[in-house]
XYZ file of C-alpha atoms in Angstrom:
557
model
C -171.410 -107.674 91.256
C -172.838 -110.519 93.411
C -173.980 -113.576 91.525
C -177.421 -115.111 92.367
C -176.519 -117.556 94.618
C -175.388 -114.789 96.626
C -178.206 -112.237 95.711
C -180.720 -115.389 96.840
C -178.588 -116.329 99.420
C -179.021 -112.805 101.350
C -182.492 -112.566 100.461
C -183.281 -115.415 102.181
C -181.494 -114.568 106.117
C -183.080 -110.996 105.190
C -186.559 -112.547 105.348
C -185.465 -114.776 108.367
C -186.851 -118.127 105.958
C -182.740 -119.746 106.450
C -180.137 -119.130 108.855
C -176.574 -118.608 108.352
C -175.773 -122.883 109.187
C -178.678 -123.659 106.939
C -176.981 -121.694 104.152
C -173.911 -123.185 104.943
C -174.970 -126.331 104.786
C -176.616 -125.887 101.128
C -173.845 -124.184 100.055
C -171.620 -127.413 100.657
C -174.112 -129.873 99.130
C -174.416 -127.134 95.992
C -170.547 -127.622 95.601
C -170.985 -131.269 95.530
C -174.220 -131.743 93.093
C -173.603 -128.894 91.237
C -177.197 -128.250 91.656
C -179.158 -124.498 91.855
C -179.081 -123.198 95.774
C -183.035 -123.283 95.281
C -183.061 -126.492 94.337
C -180.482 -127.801 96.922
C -182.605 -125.909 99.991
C -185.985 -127.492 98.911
C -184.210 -130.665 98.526
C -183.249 -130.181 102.246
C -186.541 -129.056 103.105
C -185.304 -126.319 105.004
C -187.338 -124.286 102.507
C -190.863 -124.357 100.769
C -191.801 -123.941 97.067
C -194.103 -120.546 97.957
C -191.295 -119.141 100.143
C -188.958 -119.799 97.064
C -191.364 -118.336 94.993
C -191.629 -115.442 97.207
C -188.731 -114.213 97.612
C -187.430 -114.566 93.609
C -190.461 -112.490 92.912
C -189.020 -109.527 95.483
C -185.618 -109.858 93.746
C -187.181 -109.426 90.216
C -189.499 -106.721 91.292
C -192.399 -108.771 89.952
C -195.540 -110.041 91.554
C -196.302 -113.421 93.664
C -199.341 -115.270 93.049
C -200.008 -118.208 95.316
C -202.044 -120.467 92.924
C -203.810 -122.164 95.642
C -205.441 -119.449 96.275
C -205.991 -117.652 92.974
C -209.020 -117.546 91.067
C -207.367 -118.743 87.223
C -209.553 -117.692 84.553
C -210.002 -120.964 82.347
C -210.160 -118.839 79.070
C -206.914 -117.514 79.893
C -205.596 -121.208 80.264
C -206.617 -122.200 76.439
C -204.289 -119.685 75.327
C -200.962 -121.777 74.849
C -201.009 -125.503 74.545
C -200.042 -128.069 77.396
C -196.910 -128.907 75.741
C -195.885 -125.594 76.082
C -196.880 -124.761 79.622
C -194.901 -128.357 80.362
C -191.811 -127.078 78.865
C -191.652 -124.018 80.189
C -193.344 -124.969 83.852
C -195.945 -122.014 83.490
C -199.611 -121.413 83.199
C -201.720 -118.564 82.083
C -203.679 -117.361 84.696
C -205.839 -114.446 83.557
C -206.009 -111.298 81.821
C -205.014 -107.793 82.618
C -205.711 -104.938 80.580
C -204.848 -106.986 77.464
C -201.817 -108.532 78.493
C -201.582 -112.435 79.111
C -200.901 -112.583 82.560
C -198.556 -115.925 83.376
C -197.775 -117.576 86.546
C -194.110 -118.998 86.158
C -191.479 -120.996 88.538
C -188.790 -119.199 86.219
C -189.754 -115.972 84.843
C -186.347 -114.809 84.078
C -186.732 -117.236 80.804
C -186.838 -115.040 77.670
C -187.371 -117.537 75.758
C -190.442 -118.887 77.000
C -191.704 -115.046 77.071
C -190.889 -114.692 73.327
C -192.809 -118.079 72.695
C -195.729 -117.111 74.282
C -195.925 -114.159 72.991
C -195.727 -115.065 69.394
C -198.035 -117.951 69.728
C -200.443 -116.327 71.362
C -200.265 -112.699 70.323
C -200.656 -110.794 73.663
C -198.174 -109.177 75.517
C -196.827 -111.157 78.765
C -197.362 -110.054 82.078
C -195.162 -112.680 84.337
C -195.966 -112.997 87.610
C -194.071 -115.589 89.608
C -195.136 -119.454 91.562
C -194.437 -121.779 93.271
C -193.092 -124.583 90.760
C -194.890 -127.696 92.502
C -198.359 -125.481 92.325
C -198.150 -124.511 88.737
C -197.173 -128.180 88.302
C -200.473 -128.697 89.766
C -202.418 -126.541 87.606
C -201.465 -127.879 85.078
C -202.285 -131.027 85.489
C -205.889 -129.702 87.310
C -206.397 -127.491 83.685
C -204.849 -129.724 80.764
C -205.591 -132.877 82.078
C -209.049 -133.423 82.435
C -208.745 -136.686 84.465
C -211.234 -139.214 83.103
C -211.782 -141.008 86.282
C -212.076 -137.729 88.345
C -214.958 -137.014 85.793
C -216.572 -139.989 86.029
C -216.210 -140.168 89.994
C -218.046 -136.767 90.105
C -220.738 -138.471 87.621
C -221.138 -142.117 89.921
C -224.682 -142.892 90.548
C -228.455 -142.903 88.374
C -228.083 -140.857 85.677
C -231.211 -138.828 86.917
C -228.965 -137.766 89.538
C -226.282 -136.430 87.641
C -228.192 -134.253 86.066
C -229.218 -133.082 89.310
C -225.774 -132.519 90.811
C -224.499 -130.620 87.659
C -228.176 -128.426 87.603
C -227.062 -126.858 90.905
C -223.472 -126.136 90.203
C -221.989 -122.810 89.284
C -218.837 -123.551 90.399
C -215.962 -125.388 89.777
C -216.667 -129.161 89.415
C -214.780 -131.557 87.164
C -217.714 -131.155 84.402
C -218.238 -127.690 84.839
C -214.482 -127.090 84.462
C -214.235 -129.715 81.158
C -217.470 -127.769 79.683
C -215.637 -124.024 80.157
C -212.618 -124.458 79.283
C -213.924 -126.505 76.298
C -215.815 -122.933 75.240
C -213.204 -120.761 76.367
C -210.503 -123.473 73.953
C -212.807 -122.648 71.314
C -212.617 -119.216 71.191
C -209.097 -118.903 71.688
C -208.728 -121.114 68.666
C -210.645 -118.679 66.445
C -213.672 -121.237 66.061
C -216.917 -120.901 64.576
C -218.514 -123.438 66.241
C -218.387 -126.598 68.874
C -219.777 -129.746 68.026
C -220.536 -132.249 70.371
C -221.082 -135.774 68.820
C -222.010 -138.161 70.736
C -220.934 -141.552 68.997
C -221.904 -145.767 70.390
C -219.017 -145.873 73.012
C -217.654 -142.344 73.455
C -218.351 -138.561 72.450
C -215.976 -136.525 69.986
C -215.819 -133.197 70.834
C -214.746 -131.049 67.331
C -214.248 -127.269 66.398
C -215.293 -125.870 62.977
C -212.210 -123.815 62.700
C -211.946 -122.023 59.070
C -214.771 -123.493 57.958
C -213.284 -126.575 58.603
C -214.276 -129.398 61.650
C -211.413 -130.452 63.472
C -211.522 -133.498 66.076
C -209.812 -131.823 69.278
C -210.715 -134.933 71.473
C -212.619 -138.286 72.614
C -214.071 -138.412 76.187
C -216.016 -141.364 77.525
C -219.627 -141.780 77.043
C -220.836 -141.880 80.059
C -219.852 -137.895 80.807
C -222.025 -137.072 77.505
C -225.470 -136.539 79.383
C -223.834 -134.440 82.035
C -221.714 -132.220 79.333
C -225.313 -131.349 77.478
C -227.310 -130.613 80.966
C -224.932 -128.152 81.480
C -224.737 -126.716 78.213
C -228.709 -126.690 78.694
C -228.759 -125.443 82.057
C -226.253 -122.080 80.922
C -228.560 -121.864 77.150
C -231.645 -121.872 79.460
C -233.143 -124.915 77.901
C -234.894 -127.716 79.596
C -232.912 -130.434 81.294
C -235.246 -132.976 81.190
C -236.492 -132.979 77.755
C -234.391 -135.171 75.591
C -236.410 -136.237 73.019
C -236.990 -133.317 70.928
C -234.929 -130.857 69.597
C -234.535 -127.659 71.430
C -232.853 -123.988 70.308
C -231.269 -121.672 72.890
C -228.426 -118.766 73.555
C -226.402 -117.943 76.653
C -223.383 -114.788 76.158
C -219.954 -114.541 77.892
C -217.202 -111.926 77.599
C -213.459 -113.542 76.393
C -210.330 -111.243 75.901
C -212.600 -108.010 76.625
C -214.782 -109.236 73.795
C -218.819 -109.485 73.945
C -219.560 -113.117 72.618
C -223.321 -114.247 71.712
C -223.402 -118.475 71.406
C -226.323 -120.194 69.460
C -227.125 -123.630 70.773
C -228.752 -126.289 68.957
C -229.764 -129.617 70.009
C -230.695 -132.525 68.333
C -231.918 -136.131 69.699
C -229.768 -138.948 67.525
C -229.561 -142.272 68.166
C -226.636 -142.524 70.324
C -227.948 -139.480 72.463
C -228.503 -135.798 71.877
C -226.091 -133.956 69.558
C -225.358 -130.176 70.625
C -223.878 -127.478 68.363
C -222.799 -124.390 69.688
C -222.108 -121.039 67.326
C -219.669 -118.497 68.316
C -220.957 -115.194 67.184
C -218.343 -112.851 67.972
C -219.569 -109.614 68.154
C -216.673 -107.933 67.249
C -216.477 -109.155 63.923
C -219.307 -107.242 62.635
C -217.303 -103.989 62.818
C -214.938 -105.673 60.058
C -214.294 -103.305 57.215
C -214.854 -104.138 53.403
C -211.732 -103.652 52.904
C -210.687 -106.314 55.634
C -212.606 -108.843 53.788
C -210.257 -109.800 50.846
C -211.851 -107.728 48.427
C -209.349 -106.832 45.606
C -209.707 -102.960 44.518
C -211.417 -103.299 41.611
C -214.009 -105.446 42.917
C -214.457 -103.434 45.263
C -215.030 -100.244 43.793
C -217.959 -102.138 41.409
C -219.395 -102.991 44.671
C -219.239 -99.962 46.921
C -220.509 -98.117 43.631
C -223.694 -100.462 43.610
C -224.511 -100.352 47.259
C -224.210 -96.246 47.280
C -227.024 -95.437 44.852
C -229.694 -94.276 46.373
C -232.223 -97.119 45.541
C -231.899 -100.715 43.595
C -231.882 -103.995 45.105
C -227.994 -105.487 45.394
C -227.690 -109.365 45.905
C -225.311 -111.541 48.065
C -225.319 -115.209 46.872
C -223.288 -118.219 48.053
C -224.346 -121.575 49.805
C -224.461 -121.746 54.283
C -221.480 -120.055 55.702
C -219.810 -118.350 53.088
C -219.623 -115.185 54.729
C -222.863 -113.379 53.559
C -224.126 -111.885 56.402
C -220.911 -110.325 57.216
C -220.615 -109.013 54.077
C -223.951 -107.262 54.512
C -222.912 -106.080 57.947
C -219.886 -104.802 56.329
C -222.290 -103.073 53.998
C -224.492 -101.058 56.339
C -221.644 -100.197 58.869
C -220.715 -97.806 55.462
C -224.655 -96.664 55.415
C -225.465 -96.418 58.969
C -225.510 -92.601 59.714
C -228.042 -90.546 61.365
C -229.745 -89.212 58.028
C -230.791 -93.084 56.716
C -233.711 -94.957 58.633
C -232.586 -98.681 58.384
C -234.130 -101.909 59.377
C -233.430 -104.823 58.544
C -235.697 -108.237 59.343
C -233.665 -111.285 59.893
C -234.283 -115.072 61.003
C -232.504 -114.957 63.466
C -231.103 -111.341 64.694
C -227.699 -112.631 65.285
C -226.176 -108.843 65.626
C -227.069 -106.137 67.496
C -226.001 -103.209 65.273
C -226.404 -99.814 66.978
C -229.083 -97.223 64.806
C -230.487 -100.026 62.959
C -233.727 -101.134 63.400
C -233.899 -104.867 63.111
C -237.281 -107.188 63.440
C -236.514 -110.482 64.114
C -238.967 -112.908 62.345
C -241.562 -115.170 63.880
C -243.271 -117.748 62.349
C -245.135 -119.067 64.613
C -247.025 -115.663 65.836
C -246.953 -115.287 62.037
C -244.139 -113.037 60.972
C -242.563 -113.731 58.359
C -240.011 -112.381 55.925
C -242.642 -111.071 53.170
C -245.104 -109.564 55.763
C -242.340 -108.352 57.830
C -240.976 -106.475 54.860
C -244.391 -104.898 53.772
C -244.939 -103.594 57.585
C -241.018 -102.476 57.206
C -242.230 -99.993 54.015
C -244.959 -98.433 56.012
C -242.083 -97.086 58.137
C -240.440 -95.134 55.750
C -237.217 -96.524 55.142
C -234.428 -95.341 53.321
C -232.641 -99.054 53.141
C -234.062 -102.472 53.991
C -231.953 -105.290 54.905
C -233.989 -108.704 53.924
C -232.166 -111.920 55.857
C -232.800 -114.370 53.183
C -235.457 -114.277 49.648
C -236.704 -117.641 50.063
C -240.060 -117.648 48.397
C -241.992 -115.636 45.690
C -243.722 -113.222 48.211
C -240.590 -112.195 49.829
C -238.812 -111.906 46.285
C -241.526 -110.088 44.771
C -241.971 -107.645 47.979
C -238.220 -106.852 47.887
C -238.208 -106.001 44.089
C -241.509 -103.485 44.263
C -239.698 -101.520 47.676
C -236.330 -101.693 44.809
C -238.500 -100.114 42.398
C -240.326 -97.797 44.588
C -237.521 -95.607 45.908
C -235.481 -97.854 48.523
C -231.964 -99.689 48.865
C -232.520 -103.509 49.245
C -229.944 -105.870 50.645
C -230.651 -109.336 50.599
C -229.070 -112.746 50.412
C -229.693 -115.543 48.003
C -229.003 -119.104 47.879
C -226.972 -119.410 44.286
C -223.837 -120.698 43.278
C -222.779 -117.661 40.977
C -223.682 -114.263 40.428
C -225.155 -114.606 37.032
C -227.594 -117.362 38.489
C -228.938 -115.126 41.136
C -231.186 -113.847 37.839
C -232.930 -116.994 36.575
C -233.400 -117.759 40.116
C -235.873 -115.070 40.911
C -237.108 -115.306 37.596
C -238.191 -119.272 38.866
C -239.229 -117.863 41.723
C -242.122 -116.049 39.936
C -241.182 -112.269 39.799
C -241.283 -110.850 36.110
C -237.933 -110.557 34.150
C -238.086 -107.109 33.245
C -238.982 -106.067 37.172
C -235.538 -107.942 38.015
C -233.834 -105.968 35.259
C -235.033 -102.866 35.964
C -234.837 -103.230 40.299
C -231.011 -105.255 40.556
C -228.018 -103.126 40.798
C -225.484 -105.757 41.380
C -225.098 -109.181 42.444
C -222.414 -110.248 44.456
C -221.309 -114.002 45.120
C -218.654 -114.830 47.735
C -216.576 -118.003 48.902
C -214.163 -118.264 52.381
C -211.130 -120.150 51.665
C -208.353 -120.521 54.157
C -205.726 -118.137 54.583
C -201.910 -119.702 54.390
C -200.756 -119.462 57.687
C -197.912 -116.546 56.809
C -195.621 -117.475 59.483
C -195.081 -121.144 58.063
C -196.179 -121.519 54.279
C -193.765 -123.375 51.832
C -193.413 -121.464 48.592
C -192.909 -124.086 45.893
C -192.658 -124.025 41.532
C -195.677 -125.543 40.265
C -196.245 -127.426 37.217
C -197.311 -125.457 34.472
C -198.724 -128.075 32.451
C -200.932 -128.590 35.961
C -201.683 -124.800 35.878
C -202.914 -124.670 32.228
C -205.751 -127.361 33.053
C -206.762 -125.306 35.906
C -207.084 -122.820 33.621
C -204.424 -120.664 35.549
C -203.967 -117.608 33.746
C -199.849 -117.764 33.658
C -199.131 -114.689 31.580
C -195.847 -116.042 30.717
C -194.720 -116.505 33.881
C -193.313 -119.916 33.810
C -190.996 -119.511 36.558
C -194.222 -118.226 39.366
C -193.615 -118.861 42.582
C -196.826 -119.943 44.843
C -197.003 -121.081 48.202
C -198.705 -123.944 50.108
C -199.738 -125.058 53.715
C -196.798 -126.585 55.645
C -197.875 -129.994 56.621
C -196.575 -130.014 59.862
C -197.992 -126.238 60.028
C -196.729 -124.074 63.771
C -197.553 -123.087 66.788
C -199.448 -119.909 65.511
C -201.828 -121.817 63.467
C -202.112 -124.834 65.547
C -199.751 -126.980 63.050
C -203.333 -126.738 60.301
C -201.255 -124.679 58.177
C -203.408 -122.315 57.391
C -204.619 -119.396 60.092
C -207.848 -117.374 59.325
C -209.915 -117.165 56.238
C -210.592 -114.594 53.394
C -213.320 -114.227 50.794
C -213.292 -114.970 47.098
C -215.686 -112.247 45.141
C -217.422 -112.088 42.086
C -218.741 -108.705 41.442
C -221.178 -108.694 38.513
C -222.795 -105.467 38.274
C -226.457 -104.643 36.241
C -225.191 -103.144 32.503
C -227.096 -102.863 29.726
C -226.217 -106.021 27.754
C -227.104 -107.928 30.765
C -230.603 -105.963 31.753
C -231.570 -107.273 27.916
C -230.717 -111.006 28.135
C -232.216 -111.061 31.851
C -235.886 -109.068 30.154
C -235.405 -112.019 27.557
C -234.927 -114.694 30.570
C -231.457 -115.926 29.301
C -229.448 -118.803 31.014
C -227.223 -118.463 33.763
C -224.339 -119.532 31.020
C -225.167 -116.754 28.606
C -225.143 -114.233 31.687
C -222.182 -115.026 32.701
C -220.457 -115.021 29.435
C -221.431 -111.838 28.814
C -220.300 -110.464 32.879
C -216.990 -111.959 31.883
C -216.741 -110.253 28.138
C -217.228 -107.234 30.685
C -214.700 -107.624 32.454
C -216.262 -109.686 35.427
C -213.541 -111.621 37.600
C -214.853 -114.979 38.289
C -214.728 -116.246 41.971
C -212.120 -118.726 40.617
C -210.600 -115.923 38.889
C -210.224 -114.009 41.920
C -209.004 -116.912 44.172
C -206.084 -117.260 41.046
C -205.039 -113.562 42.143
C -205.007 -113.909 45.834
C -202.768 -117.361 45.092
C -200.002 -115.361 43.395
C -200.036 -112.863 46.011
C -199.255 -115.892 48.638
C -202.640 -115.674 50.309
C -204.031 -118.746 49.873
C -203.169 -122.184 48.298
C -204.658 -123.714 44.926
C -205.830 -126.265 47.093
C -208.104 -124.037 49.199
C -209.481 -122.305 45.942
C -210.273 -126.035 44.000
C -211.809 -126.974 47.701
C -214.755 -124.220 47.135
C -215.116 -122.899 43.759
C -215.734 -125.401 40.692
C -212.625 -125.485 38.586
């Protein structure tokens, strides 16, 4: 069987790129340095990196891809970290029919293939490069070069927000701005904060709920990175003293994305959030949430009778809305009219009717909902009760025949009940119209591919309150410091919800008609066998989902 100095060697007189005294020639010096035959021609210079390239790519039977002229897709880039794509002299170039596609000088390298694959979690498509142009690329895609950026942004500041306004393209700060979204995504974050500081501008991703600092770029870049976040959300340029609200959508991976852009005027210059809606993640299933069975069956058996009002509660970002979109995915068929009015309409969800509020043409929640019940619906979806009207308007259409789904801000189920009591709605009407009252955390899920199982202390578990059940010797787990490539060395990779199901029972319809405390409530939910959010997170702990750290992060212990 010829070896592949001799398989290269004939490729290359086939395609007429070496003669026979060329190849002679680099067959002595190969003897001498002990060097590859590639890298002994190109050394010579009798042959190029693309022709290289080239030809190992019709001896593999894969594809050639001259970078220079390829069009990379920057979202495809984010996908493995620089370090990698140093190591392994490749780049990720784009994506085909779900596969990663990646340019490489050496494609024959399993284990770069295996890497990639398990870091990233798409099948590889190699395609093969020249070795000095992927070297390129990845210095043009992972390095950023400050004084490239701030040679594109030379001049008056009025005219750097001119140059960017006109650009679609790829300019230094156009590139830095998309592949800073398209990192984002690819890192599973939730949002993209750009902070501008005194002397520089921190650029961070909310990623599990939690904000991570990816990196520091000079100041003077700042104005141009927010015109062109402004010029893509469709917001004006030139107004930087007020806040302004906008959107733009892009599609990542195949997937629909919807980003919400905020920005605020601070003193060092204007701040910008962006939200990553992924639209996607509204087709979750309850049971993909972290809902343990029997918590879940007290819940799906609340939101399936046919009218009753049933109550998410948790503070910002705790996974409410999801929940509820969880919810009516289950309800939405063609025999139920739904609509739902929401501030804003963040989802599109197909057969729903959702109204998207307005305040200042006048719509708002509570006359929203009583134009909603002229309509005939079988199940209303309220955003948020935030003030008597709306409360009061949602518990009449509870009593009157409908399903109600709403969202409140509380910190426990049990609460949710004094709380629209205060609000000014009449304790037996809350008795009578609430079905169940759900309350939710998100705490980070141990990355499974790295956690560290350990023995705790029992003595440490007792003032927790950790119910041992004799189980002295209990194994748990915790986030590796150092964490891995799959979860971007946090140690922990995705997030899952911690649920307190307290349905409506008798006991609890009396003490709410008698306007009992939260405290008394709850005692009572829990005599009844109500799992406390704490509770809950105790359960998913043993099970190795998440750390005792994560649950004492978000739920009072």
């Amino acid at each position: 069987m010829p070896s592949a100095t001799d398989r290269l060697s004939q490729l290359l007189i086939k395609n007429n790129i070496i003669d026979e005294k060329q190849l002679a020639a680099a067959l002595e010096r190969q003897k001498e340095s002990g060097s590859s035959l590639g890298k002994v021609l190109l050394e010579m210079g009798v042959v190029r990196e693309n022709q290289l390239a080239e030809v190992i790519a019709r001896e593999l039977g894969l594809e050639y891809v001259d970078l220079l002229e390829y069009k990379i897709n920057i979202q495809a880039t984010t996908s493995i970290e620089e370090s990698t794509a140093q190591r392994y002299t490749c780049i990720p170039i784009d994506f085909d029919e779900g596969r990663l596609v990646v340019a490489m000088a050496d494609p024959t390298n399993i284990y770069a293939l295996d890497d990639i694959r398990l870091s990233t979690g798409y099948e590889v498509k190699p395609v093969v490069s020249a070795r000095e142009d992927i070297v390129s690329a990845i210095q043009r895609y992972y390095h950023l070069d400050t004084d490239v950026v701030e040679e594109a942004l030379e001049g008056k500041e009025m005219e750097e927000t001119e140059s960017i306004s006109g650009v679609v393209d790829d300019t230094p700060l156009v590139r830095f701005t998309t592949t800073m979204i398209a990192e984002a995504i690819n890192r599973g974050a939730s949002d993209i904060h750009v902070d501008p500081r005194e002397n520089e501008v921190l650029i961070r991703y909310r990623i599990d709920g939690v904000c991570q600092e990816v990196k520091r770029v000079p100041k003077n870049i700042h104005q141009g990175i927010v015109s062109r976040i402004k010029i893509i959300s469709d917001l004006n340029i030139a107004e930087r003293r007020i806040p302004q609200d906008g959107h733009f959508g892009m599609v990542s991976g195949g997937k629909a994305i919807d980003f919400r852009v905020a920005i605020l005027p601070t003193v060092y210059g204007e701040k910008v959030v962006m939200r990553i809606l992924d639209k996607s993640s509204i087709l979750l299933r309850l049971e993909d949430l972290g809902f343990l069975p029997q918590a879940l069956e007290k819940y799906r058996n609340a939101f399936l009778l046919p009218h009753g009002a049933l109550l998410v509660t948790g503070p910002t970002g705790s996974g409410k809305s999801t929940s509820l979109y969880a919810t009516l995915n289950v309800l939405n068929t063609a025999e139920k009219n739904i609509t739902t009015v929401e501030d804003p309409v963040e989802y599109r969800l197909a057969g729903i009717n959702q109204v998207q509020v307005n305040p200042k043409a006048g719509l708002h929640f509570a006359n929203a909902l009583r134009n909603i019940l002229r309509t005939s619906p079988d199940i209303l979806m309220v955003g948020e009760i935030r003030d008597r009207e709306t409360a009061k308007t949602a518990i009449e259409a509870a009593l009157t025949g409908h399903l109600v789904l709403s969202t409140l801000h509380t910190n426990d189920a049990p609460s949710a009940l004094p709380r629209l009591i205060e609000m000014g709605v009449e304790s037996f009407l809350v008795s009578s119209a609430i079905n169940c009252v759900l309350a939710q955390r998100l705490v980070r899920k141990l990355c499974q591919n790295c956690k560290v199982p350990y023995e705790p202390d029992p003595e440490v578990l007792r003032n927790l309150d950790f119910p041992l059940n004799g189980e002295e010797d209990l194994i748990l787990y915790k986030a590796n410091e150092n964490g891995c490539a799959k979860c971007s060395g946090t140690g922990y990779k995705g997030r899952v919800g911690l649920y307190e199901v307290m349905p409506m029972s008798d006991e609890i319809q009396r003490l709410t008609v008698k306007e009992a405390s939260a405290t008394i409530i709850m005692n009572q939910a829990i005599e009844e066998g109500l799992l406390t959010m704490r509770d809950d997170g105790y359960v998913k702990a043993k099970m190795g989902v998440t750390s005792i750290e994560e649950i004492m992060r978000v739920v009072a212990v």
